[in-house]
mmCIF file of C-alpha atoms in Angstrom:
data_model
loop_
_atom_site.group_PDB
_atom_site.id
_atom_site.type_symbol
_atom_site.label_atom_id
_atom_site.label_comp_id
_atom_site.label_asym_id
_atom_site.label_seq_id
_atom_site.Cartn_x
_atom_site.Cartn_y
_atom_site.Cartn_z
ATOM 1 C CA UNK A 4 109.344 66.251 85.389
ATOM 2 C CA UNK A 5 110.389 68.632 88.200
ATOM 3 C CA UNK A 6 108.403 71.232 90.523
ATOM 4 C CA UNK A 7 109.576 74.955 90.444
ATOM 5 C CA UNK A 8 108.477 76.799 93.258
ATOM 6 C CA UNK A 9 109.001 80.885 93.568
ATOM 7 C CA UNK A 10 110.513 81.683 96.866
ATOM 8 C CA UNK A 11 108.110 83.894 98.866
ATOM 9 C CA UNK A 12 109.650 87.841 98.920
ATOM 10 C CA UNK A 13 111.281 88.463 102.569
ATOM 11 C CA UNK A 14 108.928 90.030 104.910
ATOM 12 C CA UNK A 15 109.566 93.695 104.880
ATOM 13 C CA UNK A 16 109.745 94.721 108.436
ATOM 14 C CA UNK A 17 109.225 98.200 110.139
ATOM 15 C CA UNK A 18 112.645 99.563 111.159
ATOM 16 C CA UNK A 19 112.887 100.973 114.899
ATOM 17 C CA UNK A 20 113.138 104.645 115.594
ATOM 18 C CA UNK A 21 116.235 105.738 114.341
ATOM 19 C CA UNK A 22 118.040 109.082 115.751
ATOM 20 C CA UNK A 23 120.053 110.735 113.479
ATOM 21 C CA UNK A 24 119.501 114.264 114.773
ATOM 22 C CA UNK A 25 120.049 115.539 118.213
ATOM 23 C CA UNK A 26 116.520 116.932 118.116
ATOM 24 C CA UNK A 27 114.421 114.110 116.294
ATOM 25 C CA UNK A 28 114.030 110.953 115.546
ATOM 26 C CA UNK A 29 113.477 109.179 112.347
ATOM 27 C CA UNK A 30 110.783 106.310 112.050
ATOM 28 C CA UNK A 31 108.714 104.311 109.491
ATOM 29 C CA UNK A 32 106.374 103.337 112.102
ATOM 30 C CA UNK A 33 103.019 104.169 109.974
ATOM 31 C CA UNK A 34 101.227 104.486 113.432
ATOM 32 C CA UNK A 35 103.149 107.464 114.053
ATOM 33 C CA UNK A 36 102.326 109.524 110.838
ATOM 34 C CA UNK A 37 100.111 112.644 110.560
ATOM 35 C CA UNK A 38 98.879 112.095 107.139
ATOM 36 C CA UNK A 39 96.568 115.307 107.453
ATOM 37 C CA UNK A 40 99.477 117.527 108.374
ATOM 38 C CA UNK A 41 101.589 115.909 105.338
ATOM 39 C CA UNK A 42 98.679 116.599 103.308
ATOM 40 C CA UNK A 43 98.678 120.161 104.258
ATOM 41 C CA UNK A 44 102.269 120.655 103.712
ATOM 42 C CA UNK A 45 102.619 118.805 100.231
ATOM 43 C CA UNK A 46 99.422 120.389 98.982
ATOM 44 C CA UNK A 47 100.020 123.924 100.054
ATOM 45 C CA UNK A 48 103.646 124.554 100.219
ATOM 46 C CA UNK A 49 105.413 122.150 97.899
ATOM 47 C CA UNK A 50 106.406 122.956 94.017
ATOM 48 C CA UNK A 51 105.482 119.438 93.314
ATOM 49 C CA UNK A 52 102.402 118.535 95.164
ATOM 50 C CA UNK A 53 100.250 121.771 94.987
ATOM 51 C CA UNK A 54 96.415 121.372 94.990
ATOM 52 C CA UNK A 55 97.216 117.468 95.412
ATOM 53 C CA UNK A 56 93.763 116.130 96.989
ATOM 54 C CA UNK A 57 93.961 114.549 100.104
ATOM 55 C CA UNK A 58 92.188 111.204 98.472
ATOM 56 C CA UNK A 59 95.553 110.944 96.258
ATOM 57 C CA UNK A 60 97.895 111.513 99.170
ATOM 58 C CA UNK A 61 96.236 108.826 101.232
ATOM 59 C CA UNK A 62 96.515 106.558 98.238
ATOM 60 C CA UNK A 63 100.245 107.127 97.920
ATOM 61 C CA UNK A 64 100.708 106.944 101.817
ATOM 62 C CA UNK A 65 99.258 103.685 101.625
ATOM 63 C CA UNK A 66 101.176 102.197 98.628
ATOM 64 C CA UNK A 67 104.320 103.600 100.330
ATOM 65 C CA UNK A 68 107.158 103.289 102.505
ATOM 66 C CA UNK A 69 106.782 106.577 104.738
ATOM 67 C CA UNK A 70 109.383 108.236 107.053
ATOM 68 C CA UNK A 71 108.510 110.751 109.750
ATOM 69 C CA UNK A 72 110.947 112.649 111.651
ATOM 70 C CA UNK A 73 109.342 113.394 115.273
ATOM 71 C CA UNK A 74 110.344 115.953 117.644
ATOM 72 C CA UNK A 75 112.017 113.977 120.217
ATOM 73 C CA UNK A 76 110.315 116.272 123.211
ATOM 74 C CA UNK A 77 106.757 116.495 121.871
ATOM 75 C CA UNK A 78 106.540 113.592 119.263
ATOM 76 C CA UNK A 79 105.225 116.195 116.640
ATOM 77 C CA UNK A 80 105.671 115.545 113.028
ATOM 78 C CA UNK A 81 108.625 117.869 111.043
ATOM 79 C CA UNK A 82 109.605 116.065 108.199
ATOM 80 C CA UNK A 83 108.090 113.442 105.953
ATOM 81 C CA UNK A 84 109.601 111.210 102.597
ATOM 82 C CA UNK A 85 107.968 108.662 101.117
ATOM 83 C CA UNK A 86 109.526 105.607 98.950
ATOM 84 C CA UNK A 87 107.689 103.627 96.216
ATOM 85 C CA UNK A 88 109.651 100.372 96.341
ATOM 86 C CA UNK A 89 109.721 96.596 95.208
ATOM 87 C CA UNK A 90 112.304 95.896 98.307
ATOM 88 C CA UNK A 91 114.572 94.163 95.476
ATOM 89 C CA UNK A 92 115.981 96.326 92.542
ATOM 90 C CA UNK A 93 114.570 99.607 92.719
ATOM 91 C CA UNK A 94 113.196 102.429 94.823
ATOM 92 C CA UNK A 95 111.820 105.876 94.040
ATOM 93 C CA UNK A 96 112.520 108.584 96.976
ATOM 94 C CA UNK A 97 109.376 111.226 96.666
ATOM 95 C CA UNK A 98 107.951 113.921 98.596
ATOM 96 C CA UNK A 99 110.786 114.823 100.925
ATOM 97 C CA UNK A 100 109.698 117.619 102.458
ATOM 98 C CA UNK A 101 110.755 119.355 105.948
ATOM 99 C CA UNK A 102 108.758 121.906 108.022
ATOM 100 C CA UNK A 103 109.812 125.676 107.747
ATOM 101 C CA UNK A 104 110.827 126.029 111.201
ATOM 102 C CA UNK A 105 113.145 122.834 111.031
ATOM 103 C CA UNK A 106 114.575 123.939 107.835
ATOM 104 C CA UNK A 107 118.366 124.871 108.332
ATOM 105 C CA UNK A 108 119.394 122.230 111.144
ATOM 106 C CA UNK A 109 120.223 119.510 109.283
ATOM 107 C CA UNK A 110 116.896 117.452 109.384
ATOM 108 C CA UNK A 111 116.509 117.082 105.824
ATOM 109 C CA UNK A 112 119.666 115.292 105.319
ATOM 110 C CA UNK A 113 119.486 113.351 108.311
ATOM 111 C CA UNK A 114 115.757 112.184 106.885
ATOM 112 C CA UNK A 115 117.329 111.236 103.722
ATOM 113 C CA UNK A 116 120.228 109.202 105.626
ATOM 114 C CA UNK A 117 117.795 107.543 107.311
ATOM 115 C CA UNK A 118 115.710 106.290 104.256
ATOM 116 C CA UNK A 119 119.221 105.435 102.424
ATOM 117 C CA UNK A 120 120.251 103.466 105.571
ATOM 118 C CA UNK A 121 116.950 101.650 105.885
ATOM 119 C CA UNK A 122 116.976 100.651 102.307
ATOM 120 C CA UNK A 123 120.771 99.523 102.082
ATOM 121 C CA UNK A 124 120.078 95.953 103.258
ATOM 122 C CA UNK A 125 117.464 95.068 100.161
ATOM 123 C CA UNK A 126 120.779 95.458 97.749
ATOM 124 C CA UNK A 127 118.326 97.897 95.238
ATOM 125 C CA UNK A 128 120.372 98.406 92.156
ATOM 126 C CA UNK A 129 118.937 102.009 92.172
ATOM 127 C CA UNK A 130 117.357 104.434 94.210
ATOM 128 C CA UNK A 131 115.848 107.645 91.742
ATOM 129 C CA UNK A 132 114.889 110.909 92.865
ATOM 130 C CA UNK A 133 113.978 114.344 91.163
ATOM 131 C CA UNK A 134 114.377 117.611 92.671
ATOM 132 C CA UNK A 135 114.404 121.595 91.289
ATOM 133 C CA UNK A 136 116.195 122.994 94.428
ATOM 134 C CA UNK A 137 117.826 120.558 96.832
ATOM 135 C CA UNK A 138 120.801 118.955 95.388
ATOM 136 C CA UNK A 139 123.036 119.512 97.630
ATOM 137 C CA UNK A 140 121.198 117.863 100.196
ATOM 138 C CA UNK A 141 121.150 114.906 98.302
ATOM 139 C CA UNK A 142 124.696 114.632 97.150
ATOM 140 C CA UNK A 143 125.731 114.924 100.764
ATOM 141 C CA UNK A 144 124.019 111.521 101.465
ATOM 142 C CA UNK A 145 125.795 109.986 98.265
ATOM 143 C CA UNK A 146 123.054 110.759 94.898
ATOM 144 C CA UNK A 147 124.795 112.125 91.861
ATOM 145 C CA UNK A 148 123.059 113.182 88.733
ATOM 146 C CA UNK A 149 122.352 110.853 86.165
ATOM 147 C CA UNK A 150 125.359 109.478 84.109
ATOM 148 C CA UNK A 151 123.256 108.670 81.208
ATOM 149 C CA UNK A 152 120.178 111.134 81.306
ATOM 150 C CA UNK A 153 119.348 110.319 77.572
ATOM 151 C CA UNK A 154 118.594 106.627 78.402
ATOM 152 C CA UNK A 155 115.798 107.529 80.432
ATOM 153 C CA UNK A 156 112.240 108.461 79.511
ATOM 154 C CA UNK A 157 108.781 109.307 81.195
ATOM 155 C CA UNK A 158 105.191 109.045 80.549
ATOM 156 C CA UNK A 159 103.409 112.224 81.689
ATOM 157 C CA UNK A 160 105.946 115.281 82.082
ATOM 158 C CA UNK A 161 104.255 117.109 85.003
#
């Protein structure tokens, strides 16, 4: 009778700050995240999370890998992205938001690039997202429309 052991999952280290934009530093350091500001942005100025309660947003943050883009001079958060992942096969990129004054500067593309690059060493089979209006941002980073959308299903079509 042989004993089989399941290897422990690899530790998921917090990445060092990455600067991919001249004015902003992108980091997944949870201690830097301004959860109140993220909640305000998403609950009042996004089409996908309008009215989301703070408690629900805080639970989403707690169960996710979160990225912030911080102004290099002031440290103030200017953009946010959240990733739900198992660090082995799959990730869902969601809640990507760039503060209105920072839009049009390339910050959204830099943020999504930082997320993609952070996840790359895990060898995920697929990173998914949904967008109604930012296809161009994601295409710059390598995202493409689903090849076989008829294979995908969802529960809760909201």
